[in-house]
Amino acid sequence: MRTLKTLALTVPALLLALALSSCDNGDNGAKDAAQQLANALNAGDLKSLSFADSVSGENATKSFSELIKPLGEVKPQVSLASVEPEKDSKDKVTATFAYEWKFGSESWKYNTTATLSRNDKTWTTGWTPELVIPNFTAGDVLQLKSTSAPRGKILGDAGQVLVEDRPVLNIGIDKTKVPAAAQAASAQALATLLDIDAASYLKQVQAAGPQAFVQAISLRDDANRTVTDQQIAAITGAVAIKATLPLAPTRNFARAILGTVGEATAELIEKSKGRLKVGDLTGLSGMQAQFDQELAGSPGIQVVEKKPDNSASEPRVLFSTEAKAGSNLKTTLNANTQTIAETVLAKTSSASSVVVIKPSTGAVLAAANGPGSNGYNTALLGQYAPGSTFKTVTSLALLRKGLTPESIVSCTPSVAAGGTSFKNAPGYPESSIGQITLRDAFAHSCNTAFVSNAQKLSQQDLADAAASLGIGAQAGENLGTEAFAGNVKLTGTDAEHAASMIGQGTVLASPWTLAVVAASVSHGSLVKAKLVQDPADSSAQTNGSAQPSGSAQPSASATSSASSAPPVKPLTAAEAVALKDMMAAVVTSGHAAVLQNLPGGAVIAKTGTAEYGNAKPPKTHAWMIAAQGDLAVAVFVEDGGLGAGTAGPIAADLLTKLAAK
């Protein structure tokens, strides 16, 4: 258990003669006087009372405030319990005061007493620390100690432990172990060894007190640690303290999604409204931050009375509560699938992601981000033009207007719409130019065939079809964590509408939503993806946040809530059969031949290439969505060239490795 910083203040050794006035010199006068004192104690303000021996109310209030200051924001609730006359004396009564201190859901309750004496028409009492805390001795100190609760684990599919306490080394400079003149050199040497910012760390060392341990970094203490004990010991004043931190199996494992844990920042402490204190461990990002209160549990506390520093006696425990362990957070991530997904992205320098969903349940088995994402959660939060993968949505909308996979459409080298000329991607096969079937146009991704049918559909038609396959505000209802669910604008120019037909213009999607599209086609009905199982806060998902460089920016309507969205028109069995037929053709005769003959069975897929930015020629996002058996995947590379050429091989590698696991 980790003990937090202890607060301590000395109680002034002060005896105050407190005079409480009442116009009634009988029992009612004593009760009135006692009630005045109870009210003042409850308010923490004794200034309104009249004190004898020239002691001001301000000084009495200061003494009381200093006594209770170590208990922080917690203040006592004080009430008058009783006033009883003393035997053989009409001029003395015993007043009993009931105290209650609320520490979260726990309460510390006790009574104190005071003897009130009548002198003429005035009731008086002595002021001692015992009026506030029973048997408290003047000169002692109060201490409030806090012990952290065991943090809950993050679990994956079938209860796999993804995040738990694992050994770490807190490495830094102990300023008591290095002469002041050598501290700068030691800080520089340690920063170089640990590959951290030397100037910043040196400032921290110089600013810390002479007795401080200035931590530089926490390193996993496992077989993969490259910084050795000998290297640390060779630097004067450098030490490594063994500890534990909640960590995933590896440093990069689902890091953007699971998040990290560390010491609470000043900003988080302020936002917590007293829940967090300096030195507390708390979630800093991802699910660790989103579900911090559930994972953190409740700290235990001790209120103790401690003798002055020169006393060797044990502190007297006045009140204590047990720490309550945090709850485990259950997710659907599969450790092996997540690791494979990260492995196939390991050599991708651009921002990238792989999402794997189980169509039969909607469970998100993996949501991986490549090293080029630089820690950003591209898989869930990315907002990108989906390119030709969106032709799956457009095809569904056309099916609903009466077309079939056998319907003839016109695929021309170019077509004008809304004052804009649209062309097919470079390398489009000449054999599929002309009057071809919708299936062939889909398999070879003929842009002009889809754009030429723009007049058959409205933006509302596209939005409805998108919602039926899992793109739009309602898609994130069950996910349980922050994510961008995609968006199809309902208004725009004719050119924007034509561009929407091929997943360009104002259409936005994230990798996980396109994995849902593939899963829904494969399953034959809308799949509602789930990442957090029975989350405590199911309203936590949002529609995006800050974007990485090069990504599309959200439109105003992208932040609409799921509750305001219209009901989703169900995907019919006949529609699903037609879409599967067309996606199968992408593999058997179209651009995704790389997915043929993979272990694990037949694959259905759709490639996608989406232009973005102002470069000439424009840069392109590379996409591939696919389904095989009870797996649906989406592969995305932000600066990736053509979908078939870049995302396709990654998808093939992924499915091959998943089949072999």
Tab-separated table of N, CA and C in Angstrom, residues 383-513:
chain	number	residue	atom	x	y	z
A	383	GLN	N	-10.984	10.610	-38.234
A	383	GLN	CA	-12.088	11.107	-39.058
A	383	GLN	C	-11.560	11.319	-40.477
A	384	TYR	N	-11.897	10.383	-41.346
A	384	TYR	CA	-11.300	10.360	-42.678
A	384	TYR	C	-12.350	10.100	-43.753
A	385	ALA	N	-12.061	10.589	-44.953
A	385	ALA	CA	-12.887	10.225	-46.111
A	385	ALA	C	-12.688	8.731	-46.374
A	386	PRO	N	-13.773	7.952	-46.462
A	386	PRO	CA	-13.637	6.501	-46.617
A	386	PRO	C	-13.340	6.044	-48.027
A	387	GLY	N	-13.411	6.964	-49.005
A	387	GLY	CA	-13.131	6.572	-50.369
A	387	GLY	C	-14.062	5.477	-50.858
A	388	SER	N	-13.542	4.592	-51.677
A	388	SER	CA	-14.397	3.613	-52.357
A	388	SER	C	-14.960	2.541	-51.440
A	389	THR	N	-14.472	2.420	-50.196
A	389	THR	CA	-15.142	1.497	-49.275
A	389	THR	C	-16.593	1.937	-49.063
A	390	PHE	N	-16.839	3.245	-49.234
A	390	PHE	CA	-18.193	3.777	-49.055
A	390	PHE	C	-19.123	3.349	-50.191
A	391	LYS	N	-18.557	2.829	-51.264
A	391	LYS	CA	-19.400	2.323	-52.349
A	391	LYS	C	-20.257	1.142	-51.876
A	392	THR	N	-19.878	0.535	-50.776
A	392	THR	CA	-20.732	-0.484	-50.168
A	392	THR	C	-22.039	0.157	-49.709
A	393	VAL	N	-21.920	1.332	-49.100
A	393	VAL	CA	-23.105	2.088	-48.666
A	393	VAL	C	-23.892	2.566	-49.878
A	394	THR	N	-23.192	3.152	-50.847
A	394	THR	CA	-23.866	3.661	-52.048
A	394	THR	C	-24.597	2.541	-52.776
A	395	SER	N	-23.975	1.366	-52.838
A	395	SER	CA	-24.619	0.226	-53.500
A	395	SER	C	-25.892	-0.183	-52.771
A	396	LEU	N	-25.873	-0.162	-51.452
A	396	LEU	CA	-27.085	-0.485	-50.704
A	396	LEU	C	-28.190	0.517	-51.028
A	397	ALA	N	-27.834	1.800	-51.094
A	397	ALA	CA	-28.832	2.813	-51.437
A	397	ALA	C	-29.392	2.575	-52.836
A	398	LEU	N	-28.537	2.176	-53.789
A	398	LEU	CA	-28.997	1.898	-55.148
A	398	LEU	C	-29.859	0.634	-55.196
A	399	LEU	N	-29.510	-0.368	-54.412
A	399	LEU	CA	-30.349	-1.567	-54.334
A	399	LEU	C	-31.760	-1.199	-53.876
A	400	ARG	N	-31.820	-0.260	-52.963
A	400	ARG	CA	-33.124	0.164	-52.429
A	400	ARG	C	-33.917	0.991	-53.444
A	401	LYS	N	-33.247	1.417	-54.515
A	401	LYS	CA	-33.936	2.120	-55.608
A	401	LYS	C	-34.269	1.164	-56.757
A	402	GLY	N	-34.041	-0.113	-56.564
A	402	GLY	CA	-34.437	-1.097	-57.560
A	402	GLY	C	-33.326	-1.720	-58.358
A	403	LEU	N	-32.085	-1.263	-58.204
A	403	LEU	CA	-30.980	-1.875	-58.929
A	403	LEU	C	-30.622	-3.218	-58.307
A	404	THR	N	-29.918	-4.041	-59.086
A	404	THR	CA	-29.416	-5.332	-58.618
A	404	THR	C	-27.949	-5.432	-59.021
A	405	PRO	N	-27.207	-6.406	-58.514
A	405	PRO	CA	-25.820	-6.573	-58.963
A	405	PRO	C	-25.699	-6.749	-60.468
A	406	GLU	N	-26.783	-7.231	-61.134
A	406	GLU	CA	-26.747	-7.441	-62.579
A	406	GLU	C	-27.151	-6.202	-63.372
A	407	SER	N	-27.608	-5.164	-62.700
A	407	SER	CA	-28.033	-3.947	-63.408
A	407	SER	C	-26.862	-3.357	-64.186
A	408	ILE	N	-27.181	-2.835	-65.388
A	408	ILE	CA	-26.147	-2.252	-66.239
A	408	ILE	C	-25.956	-0.779	-65.890
A	409	VAL	N	-24.698	-0.399	-65.699
A	409	VAL	CA	-24.342	0.994	-65.420
A	409	VAL	C	-23.266	1.403	-66.408
A	410	SER	N	-23.106	2.712	-66.550
A	410	SER	CA	-22.155	3.234	-67.534
A	410	SER	C	-20.859	3.644	-66.845
A	411	CYS	N	-19.758	2.978	-67.210
A	411	CYS	CA	-18.435	3.307	-66.678
A	411	CYS	C	-17.635	3.983	-67.784
A	412	THR	N	-17.474	5.282	-67.656
A	412	THR	CA	-16.753	6.074	-68.661
A	412	THR	C	-15.427	6.556	-68.075
A	413	PRO	N	-14.497	6.977	-68.934
A	413	PRO	CA	-13.215	7.465	-68.402
A	413	PRO	C	-13.378	8.655	-67.468
A	414	SER	N	-14.390	9.485	-67.735
A	414	SER	CA	-14.653	10.634	-66.851
A	414	SER	C	-16.132	10.983	-66.937
A	415	VAL	N	-16.591	11.754	-65.974
A	415	VAL	CA	-17.976	12.206	-65.950
A	415	VAL	C	-18.023	13.535	-65.207
A	416	ALA	N	-18.876	14.442	-65.660
A	416	ALA	CA	-19.032	15.745	-65.023
A	416	ALA	C	-20.274	15.723	-64.149
A	417	ALA	N	-20.156	16.316	-62.982
A	417	ALA	CA	-21.294	16.410	-62.056
A	417	ALA	C	-21.091	17.628	-61.169
A	418	GLY	N	-22.094	18.496	-61.142
A	418	GLY	CA	-22.005	19.680	-60.302
A	418	GLY	C	-20.863	20.583	-60.669
A	419	GLY	N	-20.482	20.589	-61.935
A	419	GLY	CA	-19.385	21.446	-62.360
A	419	GLY	C	-18.013	20.876	-62.083
A	420	THR	N	-17.944	19.639	-61.650
A	420	THR	CA	-16.669	18.984	-61.331
A	420	THR	C	-16.512	17.746	-62.177
A	421	SER	N	-15.301	17.496	-62.634
A	421	SER	CA	-15.019	16.307	-63.427
A	421	SER	C	-14.478	15.207	-62.525
A	422	PHE	N	-15.059	14.022	-62.663
A	422	PHE	CA	-14.631	12.874	-61.868
A	422	PHE	C	-14.023	11.839	-62.792
A	423	LYS	N	-12.926	11.220	-62.340
A	423	LYS	CA	-12.237	10.201	-63.128
A	423	LYS	C	-12.040	8.943	-62.285
A	424	ASN	N	-11.673	7.883	-62.968
A	424	ASN	CA	-11.334	6.658	-62.268
A	424	ASN	C	-9.888	6.726	-61.791
A	425	ALA	N	-9.576	5.862	-60.828
A	425	ALA	CA	-8.219	5.835	-60.284
A	425	ALA	C	-7.234	5.379	-61.361
A	426	PRO	N	-5.972	5.816	-61.247
A	426	PRO	CA	-4.957	5.370	-62.206
A	426	PRO	C	-4.870	3.846	-62.243
A	427	GLY	N	-4.739	3.291	-63.452
A	427	GLY	CA	-4.627	1.852	-63.603
A	427	GLY	C	-5.950	1.135	-63.720
A	428	TYR	N	-7.058	1.899	-63.817
A	428	TYR	CA	-8.364	1.245	-63.947
A	428	TYR	C	-8.368	0.423	-65.240
A	429	PRO	N	-8.839	-0.830	-65.196
A	429	PRO	CA	-8.731	-1.717	-66.380
A	429	PRO	C	-9.619	-1.273	-67.539
A	430	GLU	N	-9.048	-1.218	-68.718
A	430	GLU	CA	-9.791	-0.848	-69.926
A	430	GLU	C	-10.919	-1.847	-70.207
A	431	SER	N	-10.733	-3.074	-69.793
A	431	SER	CA	-11.730	-4.109	-70.072
A	431	SER	C	-13.046	-3.861	-69.333
A	432	SER	N	-13.015	-3.012	-68.314
A	432	SER	CA	-14.236	-2.742	-67.566
A	432	SER	C	-14.772	-1.341	-67.825
A	433	ILE	N	-14.372	-0.737	-68.946
A	433	ILE	CA	-14.935	0.535	-69.402
A	433	ILE	C	-16.132	0.234	-70.295
A	434	GLY	N	-17.164	1.049	-70.189
A	434	GLY	CA	-18.340	0.877	-71.033
A	434	GLY	C	-19.558	0.495	-70.220
A	435	GLN	N	-20.469	-0.236	-70.853
A	435	GLN	CA	-21.696	-0.672	-70.182
A	435	GLN	C	-21.382	-1.974	-69.431
A	436	ILE	N	-21.348	-1.888	-68.119
A	436	ILE	CA	-20.967	-3.045	-67.303
A	436	ILE	C	-21.992	-3.245	-66.201
A	437	THR	N	-21.909	-4.357	-65.533
A	437	THR	CA	-22.849	-4.600	-64.430
A	437	THR	C	-22.430	-3.795	-63.194
A	438	LEU	N	-23.391	-3.569	-62.315
A	438	LEU	CA	-23.091	-2.893	-61.051
A	438	LEU	C	-22.059	-3.701	-60.269
A	439	ARG	N	-22.152	-5.039	-60.360
A	439	ARG	CA	-21.176	-5.891	-59.679
A	439	ARG	C	-19.766	-5.607	-60.176
A	440	ASP	N	-19.616	-5.501	-61.509
A	440	ASP	CA	-18.295	-5.245	-62.083
A	440	ASP	C	-17.803	-3.853	-61.725
A	441	ALA	N	-18.706	-2.885	-61.750
A	441	ALA	CA	-18.329	-1.517	-61.368
A	441	ALA	C	-17.856	-1.479	-59.916
A	442	PHE	N	-18.500	-2.260	-59.064
A	442	PHE	CA	-18.127	-2.331	-57.649
A	442	PHE	C	-16.788	-3.060	-57.492
A	443	ALA	N	-16.629	-4.178	-58.204
A	443	ALA	CA	-15.419	-4.986	-58.064
A	443	ALA	C	-14.173	-4.233	-58.497
A	444	HIS	N	-14.295	-3.458	-59.597
A	444	HIS	CA	-13.149	-2.708	-60.110
A	444	HIS	C	-13.144	-1.262	-59.634
A	445	SER	N	-14.170	-0.891	-58.854
A	445	SER	CA	-14.279	0.431	-58.236
A	445	SER	C	-14.314	1.548	-59.278
A	446	CYS	N	-15.313	1.457	-60.172
A	446	CYS	CA	-15.484	2.485	-61.202
A	446	CYS	C	-16.148	3.720	-60.598
A	447	ASN	N	-15.385	4.772	-60.423
A	447	ASN	CA	-15.917	6.006	-59.848
A	447	ASN	C	-17.030	6.599	-60.711
A	448	THR	N	-16.812	6.630	-62.021
A	448	THR	CA	-17.760	7.329	-62.898
A	448	THR	C	-19.118	6.631	-62.937
A	449	ALA	N	-19.117	5.318	-62.779
A	449	ALA	CA	-20.394	4.592	-62.782
A	449	ALA	C	-21.245	4.997	-61.588
A	450	PHE	N	-20.612	5.174	-60.445
A	450	PHE	CA	-21.370	5.550	-59.252
A	450	PHE	C	-21.762	7.025	-59.298
A	451	VAL	N	-20.839	7.885	-59.755
A	451	VAL	CA	-21.153	9.317	-59.833
A	451	VAL	C	-22.295	9.562	-60.816
A	452	SER	N	-22.310	8.820	-61.920
A	452	SER	CA	-23.355	9.020	-62.929
A	452	SER	C	-24.736	8.635	-62.414
A	453	ASN	N	-24.794	7.921	-61.293
A	453	ASN	CA	-26.079	7.543	-60.699
A	453	ASN	C	-26.465	8.440	-59.524
A	454	ALA	N	-25.746	9.549	-59.379
A	454	ALA	CA	-25.991	10.431	-58.229
A	454	ALA	C	-27.420	10.968	-58.238
A	455	GLN	N	-27.997	11.193	-59.445
A	455	GLN	CA	-29.346	11.753	-59.505
A	455	GLN	C	-30.399	10.790	-58.974
A	456	LYS	N	-30.070	9.520	-58.879
A	456	LYS	CA	-31.034	8.542	-58.354
A	456	LYS	C	-31.163	8.606	-56.824
A	457	LEU	N	-30.162	9.215	-56.173
A	457	LEU	CA	-30.116	9.205	-54.720
A	457	LEU	C	-30.022	10.613	-54.150
A	458	SER	N	-30.563	10.778	-52.974
A	458	SER	CA	-30.379	12.012	-52.211
A	458	SER	C	-29.337	11.762	-51.125
A	459	GLN	N	-28.890	12.835	-50.471
A	459	GLN	CA	-27.984	12.669	-49.342
A	459	GLN	C	-28.669	11.902	-48.212
A	460	GLN	N	-29.979	12.106	-48.089
A	460	GLN	CA	-30.715	11.371	-47.066
A	460	GLN	C	-30.694	9.871	-47.365
A	461	ASP	N	-30.813	9.517	-48.650
A	461	ASP	CA	-30.730	8.106	-49.029
A	461	ASP	C	-29.382	7.509	-48.626
A	462	LEU	N	-28.315	8.281	-48.877
A	462	LEU	CA	-26.979	7.805	-48.506
A	462	LEU	C	-26.835	7.690	-46.990
A	463	ALA	N	-27.337	8.690	-46.277
A	463	ALA	CA	-27.241	8.673	-44.819
A	463	ALA	C	-28.017	7.497	-44.237
A	464	ASP	N	-29.192	7.213	-44.805
A	464	ASP	CA	-29.995	6.083	-44.318
A	464	ASP	C	-29.283	4.753	-44.552
A	465	ALA	N	-28.695	4.605	-45.755
A	465	ALA	CA	-27.970	3.371	-46.064
A	465	ALA	C	-26.737	3.237	-45.176
A	466	ALA	N	-26.077	4.361	-44.933
A	466	ALA	CA	-24.897	4.339	-44.063
A	466	ALA	C	-25.278	3.882	-42.664
A	467	ALA	N	-26.389	4.408	-42.141
A	467	ALA	CA	-26.837	4.017	-40.804
A	467	ALA	C	-27.187	2.534	-40.749
A	468	SER	N	-27.749	2.010	-41.838
A	468	SER	CA	-28.106	0.587	-41.872
A	468	SER	C	-26.884	-0.316	-41.777
A	469	LEU	N	-25.715	0.221	-42.172
A	469	LEU	CA	-24.476	-0.563	-42.149
A	469	LEU	C	-23.537	-0.158	-41.021
A	470	GLY	N	-23.930	0.828	-40.210
A	470	GLY	CA	-23.126	1.141	-39.026
A	470	GLY	C	-22.343	2.424	-39.068
A	471	ILE	N	-22.660	3.343	-39.995
A	471	ILE	CA	-22.007	4.656	-40.021
A	471	ILE	C	-23.021	5.701	-39.590
A	472	GLY	N	-22.677	6.496	-38.608
A	472	GLY	CA	-23.586	7.532	-38.132
A	472	GLY	C	-23.702	7.531	-36.624
A	473	ALA	N	-24.464	8.470	-36.111
A	473	ALA	CA	-24.493	8.728	-34.676
A	473	ALA	C	-24.862	7.514	-33.849
A	474	GLN	N	-25.785	6.673	-34.351
A	474	GLN	CA	-26.244	5.553	-33.536
A	474	GLN	C	-25.254	4.399	-33.483
A	475	ALA	N	-24.245	4.435	-34.336
A	475	ALA	CA	-23.303	3.311	-34.393
A	475	ALA	C	-22.536	3.136	-33.092
A	476	GLY	N	-22.293	4.233	-32.375
A	476	GLY	CA	-21.475	4.147	-31.172
A	476	GLY	C	-22.229	3.915	-29.887
A	477	GLU	N	-23.520	3.593	-29.984
A	477	GLU	CA	-24.331	3.486	-28.772
A	477	GLU	C	-23.809	2.443	-27.791
A	478	ASN	N	-23.320	1.334	-28.283
A	478	ASN	CA	-22.909	0.234	-27.406
A	478	ASN	C	-21.409	0.166	-27.169
A	479	LEU	N	-20.631	0.967	-27.871
A	479	LEU	CA	-19.180	0.790	-27.843
A	479	LEU	C	-18.609	0.971	-26.444
A	480	GLY	N	-19.077	1.983	-25.729
A	480	GLY	CA	-18.678	2.158	-24.337
A	480	GLY	C	-17.467	3.023	-24.112
A	481	THR	N	-16.883	3.571	-25.163
A	481	THR	CA	-15.733	4.444	-24.981
A	481	THR	C	-15.736	5.505	-26.069
A	482	GLU	N	-14.850	6.470	-25.932
A	482	GLU	CA	-14.822	7.596	-26.862
A	482	GLU	C	-14.493	7.130	-28.273
A	483	ALA	N	-15.292	7.574	-29.235
A	483	ALA	CA	-15.091	7.134	-30.615
A	483	ALA	C	-15.812	8.074	-31.567
A	484	PHE	N	-15.383	8.066	-32.826
A	484	PHE	CA	-16.067	8.816	-33.878
A	484	PHE	C	-16.872	7.838	-34.705
A	485	ALA	N	-18.185	8.058	-34.762
A	485	ALA	CA	-19.086	7.085	-35.385
A	485	ALA	C	-19.311	7.333	-36.863
A	486	GLY	N	-18.729	8.384	-37.432
A	486	GLY	CA	-18.923	8.667	-38.843
A	486	GLY	C	-20.049	9.649	-39.087
A	487	ASN	N	-20.079	10.213	-40.286
A	487	ASN	CA	-21.077	11.227	-40.578
A	487	ASN	C	-21.286	11.360	-42.087
A	488	VAL	N	-22.553	11.469	-42.477
A	488	VAL	CA	-22.920	11.780	-43.863
A	488	VAL	C	-23.799	13.020	-43.806
A	489	LYS	N	-23.292	14.118	-44.311
A	489	LYS	CA	-24.063	15.370	-44.280
A	489	LYS	C	-25.323	15.245	-45.128
A	490	LEU	N	-26.369	15.903	-44.673
A	490	LEU	CA	-27.640	15.841	-45.394
A	490	LEU	C	-27.794	16.969	-46.404
A	491	THR	N	-26.934	17.948	-46.350
A	491	THR	CA	-27.005	19.081	-47.284
A	491	THR	C	-25.650	19.268	-47.948
A	492	GLY	N	-25.659	19.970	-49.074
A	492	GLY	CA	-24.415	20.255	-49.774
A	492	GLY	C	-24.676	20.564	-51.228
A	493	THR	N	-23.624	20.890	-51.938
A	493	THR	CA	-23.732	21.215	-53.355
A	493	THR	C	-23.885	19.938	-54.172
A	494	ASP	N	-24.218	20.126	-55.455
A	494	ASP	CA	-24.321	18.972	-56.352
A	494	ASP	C	-22.980	18.260	-56.471
A	495	ALA	N	-21.902	19.031	-56.508
A	495	ALA	CA	-20.570	18.431	-56.595
A	495	ALA	C	-20.258	17.614	-55.345
A	496	GLU	N	-20.636	18.138	-54.168
A	496	GLU	CA	-20.405	17.403	-52.922
A	496	GLU	C	-21.240	16.127	-52.873
A	497	HIS	N	-22.461	16.204	-53.381
A	497	HIS	CA	-23.303	15.015	-53.423
A	497	HIS	C	-22.696	13.956	-54.342
A	498	ALA	N	-22.210	14.387	-55.500
A	498	ALA	CA	-21.570	13.439	-56.423
A	498	ALA	C	-20.339	12.819	-55.785
A	499	ALA	N	-19.566	13.637	-55.063
A	499	ALA	CA	-18.365	13.118	-54.397
A	499	ALA	C	-18.739	12.137	-53.287
A	500	SER	N	-19.874	12.384	-52.627
A	500	SER	CA	-20.313	11.469	-51.568
A	500	SER	C	-20.586	10.075	-52.106
A	501	MET	N	-20.991	9.972	-53.368
A	501	MET	CA	-21.279	8.667	-53.971
A	501	MET	C	-20.057	7.748	-53.938
A	502	ILE	N	-18.866	8.342	-53.920
A	502	ILE	CA	-17.641	7.539	-53.923
A	502	ILE	C	-16.829	7.776	-52.643
A	503	GLY	N	-17.506	8.198	-51.592
A	503	GLY	CA	-16.849	8.318	-50.288
A	503	GLY	C	-15.880	9.455	-50.168
A	504	GLN	N	-16.107	10.514	-50.940
A	504	GLN	CA	-15.270	11.710	-50.853
A	504	GLN	C	-16.160	12.878	-50.402
A	505	GLY	N	-15.744	14.089	-50.697
A	505	GLY	CA	-16.557	15.244	-50.319
A	505	GLY	C	-16.630	15.411	-48.823
A	506	THR	N	-17.856	15.407	-48.284
A	506	THR	CA	-18.037	15.654	-46.848
A	506	THR	C	-18.270	14.380	-46.037
A	507	VAL	N	-18.204	13.221	-46.672
A	507	VAL	CA	-18.418	11.965	-45.942
A	507	VAL	C	-17.187	11.677	-45.080
A	508	LEU	N	-17.439	11.309	-43.814
A	508	LEU	CA	-16.357	10.977	-42.898
A	508	LEU	C	-16.654	9.654	-42.205
A	509	ALA	N	-15.595	8.901	-41.958
A	509	ALA	CA	-15.734	7.643	-41.213
A	509	ALA	C	-14.455	7.412	-40.432
A	510	SER	N	-14.531	6.503	-39.483
A	510	SER	CA	-13.347	6.074	-38.740
A	510	SER	C	-13.085	4.608	-39.072
A	511	PRO	N	-11.880	4.128	-38.832
A	511	PRO	CA	-11.605	2.715	-39.137
A	511	PRO	C	-12.569	1.743	-38.453
A	512	TRP	N	-12.939	1.996	-37.206
A	512	TRP	CA	-13.822	1.023	-36.552
A	512	TRP	C	-15.210	1.017	-37.168
A	513	THR	N	-15.692	2.189	-37.655
A	513	THR	CA	-17.022	2.187	-38.263
A	513	THR	C	-17.018	1.424	-39.577
